[in-house]
Amino acid sequence: MTGLCSLTFKEAIGIAKKDGVQPILDAFQKRAQALNPKINAFLRFSKTASAHAAGALGGVPISIKDNICIDGAEVTCASKILAKHVPPYDATVITKLKNAGATLFGQCNMDEFAFGSSCETSAFGPCRNPWDLERVPGGSSGGSAASVAADMTLAALGSDTGGSIRQPAALCSVVGVKPTYGRVSRYGLIAFGSSFDQIGPLTKTVEDAAILMNILCGHDPKDSTSSPEKVPDFTQALTRNVKGLKIGLPKEYFIEGIDPEIEKSVRQAAEVYQKLGAEIKTISLPHTEYSVAVYYVVAVAEASSNLGRFDGVEYGLRAPAKDLREMYFETRDRGFGHEAKRRVLLGTFVLSAGYYEAYYLKGQKVRTLIRQDFEKAFKEVDVILSPTSPTAAFKIGEKAADPIAMYLSDIFTIPANLAGIPAMSVPCGFTSGGLPIGMQLMARPFDESTMLRAAHAFEQETGVYKKKPTLN
Ligand code: GLN
């Protein structure tokens, strides 16, 4: 029954409604459990996965990044400090998926607390890239991306603070969407950088992503940052018509250091758009070079403040100790991994009296300049096209000892989080070594429809998404 596993989300929903969902669930359970020891995409499978074909989604399986709370299920953020923590409520996106009739299939591996671009900081072992098991799947939503790419699930949820949906999508050849900041409720998402975090889908096709966006988006009174903006039917946008669409290529995104095969592939994608009747323009986003530095000031500040709640009192791990102070120290020392400690230290430093103005405040000011770059650019163009990641999937261990090299993996994805705009990654080709390449599309705030339309037109024209890893 592995044929069922290569279905798209949309196709599977159709079949589940006609013939029942149980054969589909059985097929995925078999395949995912067989592959997981090799790939480590799942930290655990759902104990309650049962077929309930009612609802728009027909009971088909979807997997969830392990930083989104599901009532009664352990959630760890791939950290030892949260081990055995069981939230007593559903995140809003989970409620929405349940109401739509999805089967929550399993919880996906990730970088610890979503700190990373490779899934190597997981306390439960790295996740591997289905296209080459010696390589990383990207991060931090690496387990979500790998599970979709390896046909271990039909679709997944991830979260994106600086690229964590888009970069693993690119490295695994799946579609990954970061919605506009405020589009999707973060109630029940364990926070990393609260002014950046967004939940979004990872899927096999753009249409599958649009179907999930219809379910996930919308105002939530439980999240004060969620937007009242009206949610259109995103599937209606998928017309395949990009005639007259203005697409910008930012010159600052085609720089030294980017793999020439990736640059070539994205430039070829621009030619495809031109052939389809879109207008390609070179644009400038002049403050791009400051993005990574600004992000690693502001995001670590927010992270250190968000992680303050993990002290051994209310959640997960508690180290035995002789007094309260020692308990705090011991719990955090044992519970947090290396990268989490680094971020808490950096964040605490940039927020400390005397440095706050020099770092955090200045970072926020440059963030405004970066947002204004996009506002200006979107007066000239409707969509911005760039690479998603400067390199294809790198080897496990290759960048683990060099945090700066790792941080630079996010150079093209971070600006959209700083500006709050929607952005996505779409498979656009392969390197000569057979590794996936993704291209990034960005759009005006709340204009996911135009972004998805552009992505879908390219995907249907080229069919890049049809190629699958062999997993021999
Ligand atoms: N890789 C980036 C970081 O390490 C982004 C992570 C994310 O989007 N969660 O912070």
Tab-separated table of C-alpha atoms and ligand atoms in Angstrom:
chain	number	residue	atom	x	y	z
A	1	MET	CA	0.000	0.000	0.000
A	2	THR	CA	3.006	2.388	-0.213
A	3	GLY	CA	1.403	3.834	-3.353
A	4	LEU	CA	-0.954	5.655	-1.030
A	5	CYS	CA	1.964	7.397	0.669
A	6	SER	CA	3.006	9.197	-2.494
A	7	LEU	CA	-0.376	10.874	-2.846
A	8	THR	CA	-0.685	14.601	-2.357
A	9	PHE	CA	-2.699	15.882	0.603
A	10	LYS	CA	-5.496	16.888	-1.779
A	11	GLU	CA	-5.578	13.497	-3.542
A	12	ALA	CA	-5.569	11.641	-0.219
A	13	ILE	CA	-8.497	13.675	1.088
A	14	GLY	CA	-10.471	12.716	-2.037
A	15	ILE	CA	-9.694	9.017	-1.608
A	16	ALA	CA	-10.376	9.069	2.147
A	17	LYS	CA	-13.798	10.542	1.545
A	18	LYS	CA	-14.634	7.954	-1.091
A	19	ASP	CA	-13.109	4.768	0.363
A	20	GLY	CA	-12.481	5.602	4.039
A	21	VAL	CA	-9.251	6.754	5.580
A	22	GLN	CA	-8.092	3.586	7.342
A	23	PRO	CA	-6.044	2.166	4.432
A	24	ILE	CA	-4.272	5.518	4.156
A	25	LEU	CA	-3.488	5.637	7.877
A	26	ASP	CA	-2.260	2.043	7.815
A	27	ALA	CA	0.015	2.739	4.866
A	28	PHE	CA	1.561	5.784	6.532
A	29	GLN	CA	1.956	4.049	9.856
A	30	LYS	CA	3.829	1.228	8.185
A	31	ARG	CA	6.068	3.430	6.055
A	32	ALA	CA	6.801	6.061	8.709
A	33	GLN	CA	7.688	3.508	11.373
A	34	ALA	CA	9.913	1.600	8.960
A	35	LEU	CA	11.801	4.723	7.835
A	36	ASN	CA	12.025	6.580	11.118
A	37	PRO	CA	15.027	4.689	12.561
A	38	LYS	CA	16.995	5.887	9.493
A	39	ILE	CA	15.695	9.457	9.263
A	40	ASN	CA	14.662	10.347	12.839
A	41	ALA	CA	12.012	12.754	11.557
A	42	PHE	CA	9.568	11.837	14.324
A	43	LEU	CA	10.203	12.108	18.042
A	44	ARG	CA	7.025	10.134	18.726
A	45	PHE	CA	3.983	8.840	16.939
A	46	SER	CA	0.531	9.670	18.155
A	47	LYS	CA	-0.986	7.102	20.472
A	48	THR	CA	-4.488	8.077	19.538
A	49	ALA	CA	-4.240	8.052	15.739
A	50	SER	CA	-7.605	6.710	14.734
A	51	ALA	CA	-9.669	7.096	11.641
A	52	HIS	CA	-12.372	9.725	11.685
A	53	ALA	CA	-13.227	10.560	8.137
A	54	ALA	CA	-15.674	13.351	8.952
A	55	GLY	CA	-14.729	16.953	8.228
A	56	ALA	CA	-13.111	18.697	5.291
A	57	LEU	CA	-9.829	16.801	5.640
A	58	GLY	CA	-11.370	13.334	5.758
A	59	GLY	CA	-9.166	12.070	8.602
A	60	VAL	CA	-5.892	12.125	6.660
A	61	PRO	CA	-2.595	12.241	8.592
A	62	ILE	CA	-0.614	15.378	9.312
A	63	SER	CA	2.448	15.704	11.520
A	64	ILE	CA	3.258	18.474	13.944
A	65	LYS	CA	6.524	20.144	14.921
A	66	ASP	CA	7.282	19.352	18.541
A	67	ASN	CA	6.873	22.936	19.725
A	68	ILE	CA	3.099	23.065	19.178
A	69	CYS	CA	0.936	21.942	22.107
A	70	ILE	CA	-1.491	19.058	21.749
A	71	ASP	CA	-3.784	18.378	24.690
A	72	GLY	CA	-2.551	15.322	26.575
A	73	ALA	CA	0.519	14.645	24.386
A	74	GLU	CA	4.107	15.125	25.518
A	75	VAL	CA	5.755	18.174	23.904
A	76	THR	CA	9.512	18.754	24.261
A	77	CYS	CA	10.823	21.314	21.727
A	78	ALA	CA	13.492	18.605	21.312
A	79	SER	CA	14.901	19.696	24.677
A	80	LYS	CA	15.673	17.681	27.774
A	81	ILE	CA	14.340	20.508	29.915
A	82	LEU	CA	10.785	19.833	28.726
A	83	ALA	CA	11.013	16.029	28.767
A	84	LYS	CA	7.698	14.506	29.870
A	85	HIS	CA	5.910	17.856	29.830
A	86	VAL	CA	2.269	17.251	28.873
A	87	PRO	CA	0.246	20.386	28.054
A	88	PRO	CA	-3.382	20.389	29.216
A	89	TYR	CA	-4.691	22.237	26.145
A	90	ASP	CA	-4.560	22.382	22.351
A	91	ALA	CA	-2.825	25.126	20.406
A	92	THR	CA	-5.348	27.018	18.282
A	93	VAL	CA	-3.912	25.510	15.079
A	94	ILE	CA	-4.437	22.055	16.600
A	95	THR	CA	-8.054	22.837	17.460
A	96	LYS	CA	-8.531	24.013	13.893
A	97	LEU	CA	-6.975	20.861	12.435
A	98	LYS	CA	-9.038	18.634	14.709
A	99	ASN	CA	-12.211	20.496	13.762
A	100	ALA	CA	-11.348	20.046	10.101
A	101	GLY	CA	-10.981	16.303	10.666
A	102	ALA	CA	-7.209	15.783	10.427
A	103	THR	CA	-5.482	12.860	12.131
A	104	LEU	CA	-2.560	14.129	14.193
A	105	PHE	CA	-0.079	11.530	13.177
A	106	GLY	CA	3.118	12.258	15.049
A	107	GLN	CA	5.391	14.935	16.479
A	108	CYS	CA	8.453	15.998	14.543
A	109	ASN	CA	12.094	16.420	15.430
A	110	MET	CA	13.530	19.947	15.392
A	111	ASP	CA	16.442	22.021	16.601
A	112	GLU	CA	16.163	22.498	20.355
A	113	PHE	CA	13.649	25.318	20.961
A	114	ALA	CA	13.874	26.009	17.192
A	115	PHE	CA	17.432	27.342	17.584
A	116	GLY	CA	19.235	26.223	14.471
A	117	SER	CA	19.261	25.535	10.757
A	118	SER	CA	20.172	21.851	10.683
A	119	CYS	CA	18.232	19.870	13.313
A	120	GLU	CA	21.581	18.996	14.892
A	121	THR	CA	20.791	20.786	18.156
A	122	SER	CA	17.942	18.365	18.941
A	123	ALA	CA	18.534	16.656	22.284
A	124	PHE	CA	17.167	13.468	20.701
A	125	GLY	CA	19.652	13.044	17.871
A	126	PRO	CA	19.837	14.725	14.488
A	127	CYS	CA	17.199	14.271	11.814
A	128	ARG	CA	18.578	13.198	8.426
A	129	ASN	CA	17.860	14.433	4.931
A	130	PRO	CA	15.880	11.843	2.909
A	131	TRP	CA	17.837	12.857	-0.216
A	132	ASP	CA	21.166	11.984	1.417
A	133	LEU	CA	21.227	10.471	4.887
A	134	GLU	CA	24.693	11.922	5.563
A	135	ARG	CA	23.279	15.430	5.218
A	136	VAL	CA	21.072	17.694	7.326
A	137	PRO	CA	17.422	18.285	6.418
A	138	GLY	CA	17.772	21.953	7.412
A	139	GLY	CA	16.141	23.453	10.445
A	140	SER	CA	14.681	24.119	12.680
A	141	SER	CA	11.564	22.393	11.258
A	142	GLY	CA	13.806	19.676	9.778
A	143	GLY	CA	11.714	16.763	11.015
A	144	SER	CA	8.560	18.286	9.540
A	145	ALA	CA	10.256	18.807	6.144
A	146	ALA	CA	11.935	15.381	6.099
A	147	SER	CA	8.699	13.612	7.054
A	148	VAL	CA	6.882	15.163	4.076
A	149	ALA	CA	9.794	14.657	1.645
A	150	ALA	CA	10.113	10.968	2.580
A	151	ASP	CA	6.358	10.374	2.191
A	152	MET	CA	6.098	9.502	5.892
A	153	THR	CA	3.130	11.865	6.197
A	154	LEU	CA	0.948	13.918	3.863
A	155	ALA	CA	1.723	17.346	5.285
A	156	ALA	CA	3.241	18.916	8.378
A	157	LEU	CA	3.161	22.038	10.502
A	158	GLY	CA	6.345	23.917	11.247
A	159	SER	CA	7.232	27.266	12.784
A	160	ASP	CA	9.376	29.990	11.287
A	161	THR	CA	11.237	32.638	13.299
A	162	GLY	CA	14.104	33.248	10.892
A	163	GLY	CA	13.552	30.710	8.144
A	164	SER	CA	12.720	27.502	9.962
A	165	ILE	CA	9.926	26.499	7.602
A	166	ARG	CA	11.442	27.736	4.334
A	167	GLN	CA	15.068	26.627	4.670
A	168	PRO	CA	14.288	22.958	5.499
A	169	ALA	CA	11.610	23.002	2.771
A	170	ALA	CA	14.322	24.069	0.308
A	171	LEU	CA	16.836	21.474	1.512
A	172	CYS	CA	14.257	18.651	1.305
A	173	SER	CA	12.356	19.675	-1.890
A	174	VAL	CA	8.988	20.438	-0.339
A	175	VAL	CA	6.795	23.541	-0.227
A	176	GLY	CA	7.021	25.622	2.972
A	177	VAL	CA	4.987	28.740	3.762
A	178	LYS	CA	5.635	31.378	6.405
A	179	PRO	CA	2.434	33.435	6.553
A	180	THR	CA	2.334	37.168	7.316
A	181	TYR	CA	3.092	37.928	10.982
A	182	GLY	CA	-0.292	37.812	12.722
A	183	ARG	CA	-2.025	35.647	10.095
A	184	VAL	CA	-1.941	32.444	12.159
A	185	SER	CA	-2.538	32.260	15.908
A	186	ARG	CA	0.497	31.375	18.019
A	187	TYR	CA	-1.616	30.373	21.000
A	188	GLY	CA	-0.075	27.082	22.104
A	189	LEU	CA	3.167	27.529	20.134
A	190	ILE	CA	6.071	27.421	22.579
A	191	ALA	CA	7.584	30.854	22.011
A	192	PHE	CA	11.065	31.553	20.627
A	193	GLY	CA	11.066	35.114	19.262
A	194	SER	CA	7.613	36.521	19.852
A	195	SER	CA	7.886	39.357	17.346
A	196	PHE	CA	8.926	36.891	14.610
A	197	ASP	CA	7.324	33.462	15.195
A	198	GLN	CA	4.729	32.201	12.748
A	199	ILE	CA	3.267	28.719	12.260
A	200	GLY	CA	2.848	27.476	8.698
A	201	PRO	CA	2.454	24.401	6.490
A	202	LEU	CA	5.057	22.145	4.839
A	203	THR	CA	3.522	20.203	1.968
A	204	LYS	CA	4.190	18.348	-1.266
A	205	THR	CA	2.449	20.923	-3.479
A	206	VAL	CA	1.401	24.572	-3.443
A	207	GLU	CA	-2.242	23.558	-3.627
A	208	ASP	CA	-1.818	21.428	-0.495
A	209	ALA	CA	-0.319	24.458	1.259
A	210	ALA	CA	-3.262	26.629	0.172
A	211	ILE	CA	-5.730	24.059	1.545
A	212	LEU	CA	-3.958	24.137	4.911
A	213	MET	CA	-3.645	27.920	4.927
A	214	ASN	CA	-7.433	28.125	4.588
A	215	ILE	CA	-7.723	26.134	7.811
A	216	LEU	CA	-4.867	27.684	9.816
A	217	CYS	CA	-5.340	31.409	9.174
A	218	GLY	CA	-7.660	33.782	10.961
A	219	HIS	CA	-8.118	35.932	14.027
A	220	ASP	CA	-7.861	34.319	17.444
A	221	PRO	CA	-8.909	36.207	20.583
A	222	LYS	CA	-6.439	34.025	22.535
A	223	ASP	CA	-3.463	35.596	20.695
A	224	SER	CA	-3.270	39.372	20.983
A	225	THR	CA	-0.872	39.552	18.019
A	226	SER	CA	-3.280	37.739	15.718
A	227	SER	CA	-4.721	39.917	12.975
A	228	PRO	CA	-8.408	40.618	12.265
A	229	GLU	CA	-7.583	40.764	8.525
A	230	LYS	CA	-10.072	38.832	6.401
A	231	VAL	CA	-8.919	35.417	5.176
A	232	PRO	CA	-9.552	34.742	1.492
A	233	ASP	CA	-9.931	31.281	-0.025
A	234	PHE	CA	-6.300	30.733	-0.974
A	235	THR	CA	-7.097	27.875	-3.366
A	236	GLN	CA	-9.012	30.387	-5.518
A	237	ALA	CA	-5.755	32.219	-6.179
A	238	LEU	CA	-4.193	29.257	-7.971
A	239	THR	CA	-5.123	30.322	-11.500
A	240	ARG	CA	-1.771	29.568	-13.184
A	241	ASN	CA	-1.989	33.050	-14.665
A	242	VAL	CA	1.030	35.279	-13.967
A	243	LYS	CA	0.673	37.518	-17.016
A	244	GLY	CA	1.729	41.037	-16.109
A	245	LEU	CA	2.832	40.036	-12.608
A	246	LYS	CA	5.825	42.132	-11.580
A	247	ILE	CA	8.568	40.011	-10.026
A	248	GLY	CA	11.618	41.600	-8.398
A	249	LEU	CA	15.079	40.050	-8.162
A	250	PRO	CA	16.883	41.796	-5.279
A	251	LYS	CA	20.471	42.407	-6.303
A	252	GLU	CA	21.673	42.056	-2.696
A	253	TYR	CA	20.502	38.417	-2.707
A	254	PHE	CA	22.792	37.324	-5.514
A	255	ILE	CA	26.069	37.797	-3.744
A	256	GLU	CA	29.411	36.132	-3.344
A	257	GLY	CA	29.199	33.017	-1.222
A	258	ILE	CA	26.035	31.716	-2.817
A	259	ASP	CA	26.456	28.355	-4.524
A	260	PRO	CA	26.619	29.091	-8.305
A	261	GLU	CA	24.286	26.175	-9.061
A	262	ILE	CA	21.668	27.738	-6.792
A	263	GLU	CA	22.029	31.150	-8.394
A	264	LYS	CA	21.687	29.563	-11.826
A	265	SER	CA	18.587	27.614	-10.841
A	266	VAL	CA	16.827	30.694	-9.439
A	267	ARG	CA	17.736	32.770	-12.490
A	268	GLN	CA	16.284	30.019	-14.674
A	269	ALA	CA	13.101	30.210	-12.609
A	270	ALA	CA	12.960	33.926	-13.430
A	271	GLU	CA	13.156	32.986	-17.116
A	272	VAL	CA	10.263	30.561	-16.683
A	273	TYR	CA	8.213	33.399	-15.225
A	274	GLN	CA	9.178	35.651	-18.101
A	275	LYS	CA	8.051	32.993	-20.546
A	276	LEU	CA	4.730	32.805	-18.684
A	277	GLY	CA	4.225	36.537	-19.201
A	278	ALA	CA	5.524	37.986	-15.930
A	279	GLU	CA	7.744	41.032	-15.895
A	280	ILE	CA	11.151	40.591	-14.216
A	281	LYS	CA	12.858	43.591	-12.633
A	282	THR	CA	16.075	43.999	-10.691
A	283	ILE	CA	15.344	45.709	-7.381
A	284	SER	CA	17.373	46.786	-4.373
A	285	LEU	CA	16.879	45.994	-0.684
A	286	PRO	CA	19.824	48.080	0.529
A	287	HIS	CA	19.834	47.100	4.214
A	288	THR	CA	19.945	43.338	3.564
A	289	GLU	CA	23.526	43.008	4.786
A	290	TYR	CA	22.472	43.931	8.347
A	291	SER	CA	19.670	41.361	8.575
A	292	VAL	CA	21.567	38.504	10.183
A	293	ALA	CA	23.204	40.784	12.762
A	294	VAL	CA	19.903	42.464	13.662
A	295	TYR	CA	18.123	39.127	13.926
A	296	TYR	CA	20.770	37.665	16.213
A	297	VAL	CA	20.395	40.630	18.546
A	298	VAL	CA	16.612	40.945	18.644
A	299	ALA	CA	15.664	37.244	18.384
A	300	VAL	CA	18.098	36.139	21.100
A	301	ALA	CA	16.816	38.899	23.389
A	302	GLU	CA	13.261	37.630	22.959
A	303	ALA	CA	14.398	34.011	23.283
A	304	SER	CA	16.229	34.622	26.566
A	305	SER	CA	13.143	36.264	27.972
A	306	ASN	CA	10.836	33.477	26.721
A	307	LEU	CA	13.084	30.742	28.108
A	308	GLY	CA	13.085	32.329	31.556
A	309	ARG	CA	10.002	30.284	32.400
A	310	PHE	CA	11.909	26.996	32.246
A	311	ASP	CA	13.380	26.926	35.716
A	312	GLY	CA	12.448	23.507	37.060
A	313	VAL	CA	9.344	24.757	38.858
A	314	GLU	CA	6.432	24.498	36.453
A	315	TYR	CA	7.529	22.417	33.471
A	316	GLY	CA	9.380	19.216	32.685
A	317	LEU	CA	12.750	18.523	34.236
A	318	ARG	CA	13.627	19.350	37.849
A	319	ALA	CA	17.144	18.592	39.039
A	320	PRO	CA	17.499	17.515	42.669
A	321	ALA	CA	19.274	20.203	44.707
A	322	LYS	CA	19.757	21.436	48.255
A	323	ASP	CA	18.020	24.784	47.783
A	324	LEU	CA	15.984	26.754	45.251
A	325	ARG	CA	18.896	28.617	43.722
A	326	GLU	CA	20.869	25.459	43.131
A	327	MET	CA	17.755	23.821	41.680
A	328	TYR	CA	17.420	26.628	39.081
A	329	PHE	CA	21.093	26.365	38.141
A	330	GLU	CA	21.227	22.574	37.992
A	331	THR	CA	17.952	22.218	36.068
A	332	ARG	CA	19.041	24.714	33.432
A	333	ASP	CA	22.532	23.327	33.226
A	334	ARG	CA	21.309	19.781	32.659
A	335	GLY	CA	18.193	20.650	30.697
A	336	PHE	CA	19.417	23.129	28.077
A	337	GLY	CA	21.778	22.166	25.265
A	338	HIS	CA	24.762	24.169	24.130
A	339	GLU	CA	23.020	26.394	21.577
A	340	ALA	CA	20.137	27.210	23.931
A	341	LYS	CA	22.623	28.282	26.604
A	342	ARG	CA	24.512	30.410	24.085
A	343	ARG	CA	21.290	32.195	23.090
A	344	VAL	CA	20.162	32.808	26.661
A	345	LEU	CA	23.569	34.300	27.460
A	346	LEU	CA	23.640	36.479	24.340
A	347	GLY	CA	20.056	37.603	24.870
A	348	THR	CA	20.577	38.452	28.504
A	349	PHE	CA	23.666	40.418	27.552
A	350	VAL	CA	22.005	42.550	24.853
A	351	LEU	CA	19.121	43.356	27.204
A	352	SER	CA	21.291	44.232	30.170
A	353	ALA	CA	21.373	47.770	31.535
A	354	GLY	CA	24.137	49.698	29.819
A	355	TYR	CA	24.010	47.583	26.631
A	356	TYR	CA	20.295	47.731	25.873
A	357	GLU	CA	20.580	50.924	23.830
A	358	ALA	CA	23.734	49.923	22.001
A	359	TYR	CA	22.328	46.563	20.881
A	360	TYR	CA	18.639	45.877	21.323
A	361	LEU	CA	17.377	49.384	20.624
A	362	LYS	CA	19.746	49.901	17.710
A	363	GLY	CA	18.736	46.489	16.354
A	364	GLN	CA	15.073	47.507	16.414
A	365	LYS	CA	15.900	50.717	14.530
A	366	VAL	CA	17.729	48.854	11.787
A	367	ARG	CA	14.818	46.439	11.688
A	368	THR	CA	12.597	49.373	10.747
A	369	LEU	CA	14.957	50.286	7.906
A	370	ILE	CA	14.787	46.721	6.609
A	371	ARG	CA	10.985	46.805	6.712
A	372	GLN	CA	11.014	50.107	4.826
A	373	ASP	CA	13.226	48.547	2.117
A	374	PHE	CA	10.403	46.088	1.459
A	375	GLU	CA	7.702	48.786	1.546
A	376	LYS	CA	9.582	50.660	-1.165
A	377	ALA	CA	10.238	47.531	-3.218
A	378	PHE	CA	6.575	46.523	-3.149
A	379	LYS	CA	5.665	49.848	-4.749
A	380	GLU	CA	7.514	48.564	-7.829
A	381	VAL	CA	6.865	44.831	-7.807
A	382	ASP	CA	4.181	42.370	-6.638
A	383	VAL	CA	6.440	39.497	-5.636
A	384	ILE	CA	10.139	39.162	-4.807
A	385	LEU	CA	12.081	36.109	-6.002
A	386	SER	CA	15.349	34.930	-4.450
A	387	PRO	CA	17.159	31.777	-3.408
A	388	THR	CA	15.873	30.333	-0.113
A	389	SER	CA	19.267	29.159	1.121
A	390	PRO	CA	22.771	30.049	-0.122
A	391	THR	CA	23.753	26.368	-0.219
A	392	ALA	CA	22.093	22.991	-0.676
A	393	ALA	CA	21.951	20.511	2.237
A	394	PHE	CA	25.311	20.371	4.014
A	395	LYS	CA	26.891	17.373	5.723
A	396	ILE	CA	25.949	16.531	9.306
A	397	GLY	CA	28.698	18.054	11.457
A	398	GLU	CA	29.978	20.368	8.705
A	399	LYS	CA	28.823	23.610	10.357
A	400	ALA	CA	27.998	22.408	13.851
A	401	ALA	CA	31.193	23.794	15.385
A	402	ASP	CA	30.921	27.177	13.654
A	403	PRO	CA	27.858	29.113	14.815
A	404	ILE	CA	28.539	32.058	12.497
A	405	ALA	CA	28.602	29.813	9.403
A	406	MET	CA	25.371	28.233	10.638
A	407	TYR	CA	23.736	31.630	11.263
A	408	LEU	CA	24.602	32.701	7.711
A	409	SER	CA	22.431	29.866	6.325
A	410	ASP	CA	19.467	32.117	7.082
A	411	ILE	CA	20.695	35.205	5.287
A	412	PHE	CA	17.883	35.120	2.681
A	413	THR	CA	15.044	34.032	4.964
A	414	ILE	CA	15.566	36.307	7.982
A	415	PRO	CA	14.575	39.606	6.275
A	416	ALA	CA	10.947	38.438	5.786
A	417	ASN	CA	10.667	37.715	9.529
A	418	LEU	CA	12.181	41.093	10.383
A	419	ALA	CA	9.631	42.789	8.104
A	420	GLY	CA	6.710	40.505	9.031
A	421	ILE	CA	5.885	39.802	5.378
A	422	PRO	CA	4.741	36.448	3.950
A	423	ALA	CA	7.386	34.273	2.300
A	424	MET	CA	7.626	30.728	1.027
A	425	SER	CA	10.007	28.220	-0.485
A	426	VAL	CA	9.171	26.226	-3.604
A	427	PRO	CA	11.286	23.412	-5.108
A	428	CYS	CA	13.002	24.816	-8.217
A	429	GLY	CA	15.690	22.333	-9.190
A	430	PHE	CA	18.592	20.098	-8.164
A	431	THR	CA	22.355	20.468	-7.953
A	432	SER	CA	24.573	18.334	-10.185
A	433	GLY	CA	24.991	16.103	-7.118
A	434	GLY	CA	21.220	15.574	-6.966
A	435	LEU	CA	20.473	17.752	-3.936
A	436	PRO	CA	17.281	19.838	-3.860
A	437	ILE	CA	17.277	23.591	-4.533
A	438	GLY	CA	14.475	25.863	-3.332
A	439	MET	CA	13.524	29.347	-4.403
A	440	GLN	CA	11.920	31.906	-2.147
A	441	LEU	CA	8.928	34.080	-3.012
A	442	MET	CA	8.001	37.036	-0.801
A	443	ALA	CA	4.935	39.262	-1.015
A	444	ARG	CA	3.213	42.262	0.560
A	445	PRO	CA	1.766	41.824	4.057
A	446	PHE	CA	-1.398	39.675	3.886
A	447	ASP	CA	-0.980	39.081	0.165
A	448	GLU	CA	-0.260	35.360	0.446
A	449	SER	CA	-2.686	34.872	-2.465
A	450	THR	CA	-0.383	36.515	-5.001
A	451	MET	CA	2.627	34.658	-3.591
A	452	LEU	CA	0.827	31.303	-3.804
A	453	ARG	CA	-0.388	32.082	-7.328
A	454	ALA	CA	3.166	32.744	-8.470
A	455	ALA	CA	4.466	29.614	-6.721
A	456	HIS	CA	1.737	27.428	-8.181
A	457	ALA	CA	2.250	28.703	-11.735
A	458	PHE	CA	5.956	27.816	-11.590
A	459	GLU	CA	5.338	24.459	-9.932
A	460	GLN	CA	2.758	23.364	-12.487
A	461	GLU	CA	4.827	24.616	-15.415
A	462	THR	CA	8.018	22.798	-14.366
A	463	GLY	CA	6.861	19.830	-12.268
A	464	VAL	CA	10.068	19.919	-10.186
A	465	TYR	CA	8.099	18.767	-7.128
A	466	LYS	CA	7.369	15.359	-8.699
A	467	LYS	CA	10.897	14.052	-8.178
A	468	LYS	CA	11.249	12.015	-4.961
A	469	PRO	CA	14.216	10.764	-2.956
A	470	THR	CA	15.046	7.099	-3.617
A	471	LEU	CA	15.857	6.194	0.018
A	472	ASN	CA	17.859	3.116	-0.893
B	1	GLN	N1	17.939	29.216	11.984
B	1	GLN	C1	17.432	30.397	12.611
B	1	GLN	C2	17.853	30.412	14.054
B	1	GLN	O1	18.645	29.611	14.390
B	1	GLN	C3	15.949	30.443	12.485
B	1	GLN	C4	15.267	29.460	13.333
B	1	GLN	C5	13.790	29.545	13.239
B	1	GLN	O2	13.226	30.101	12.303
B	1	GLN	N2	13.149	29.019	14.258
B	1	GLN	O3	17.423	31.197	14.829
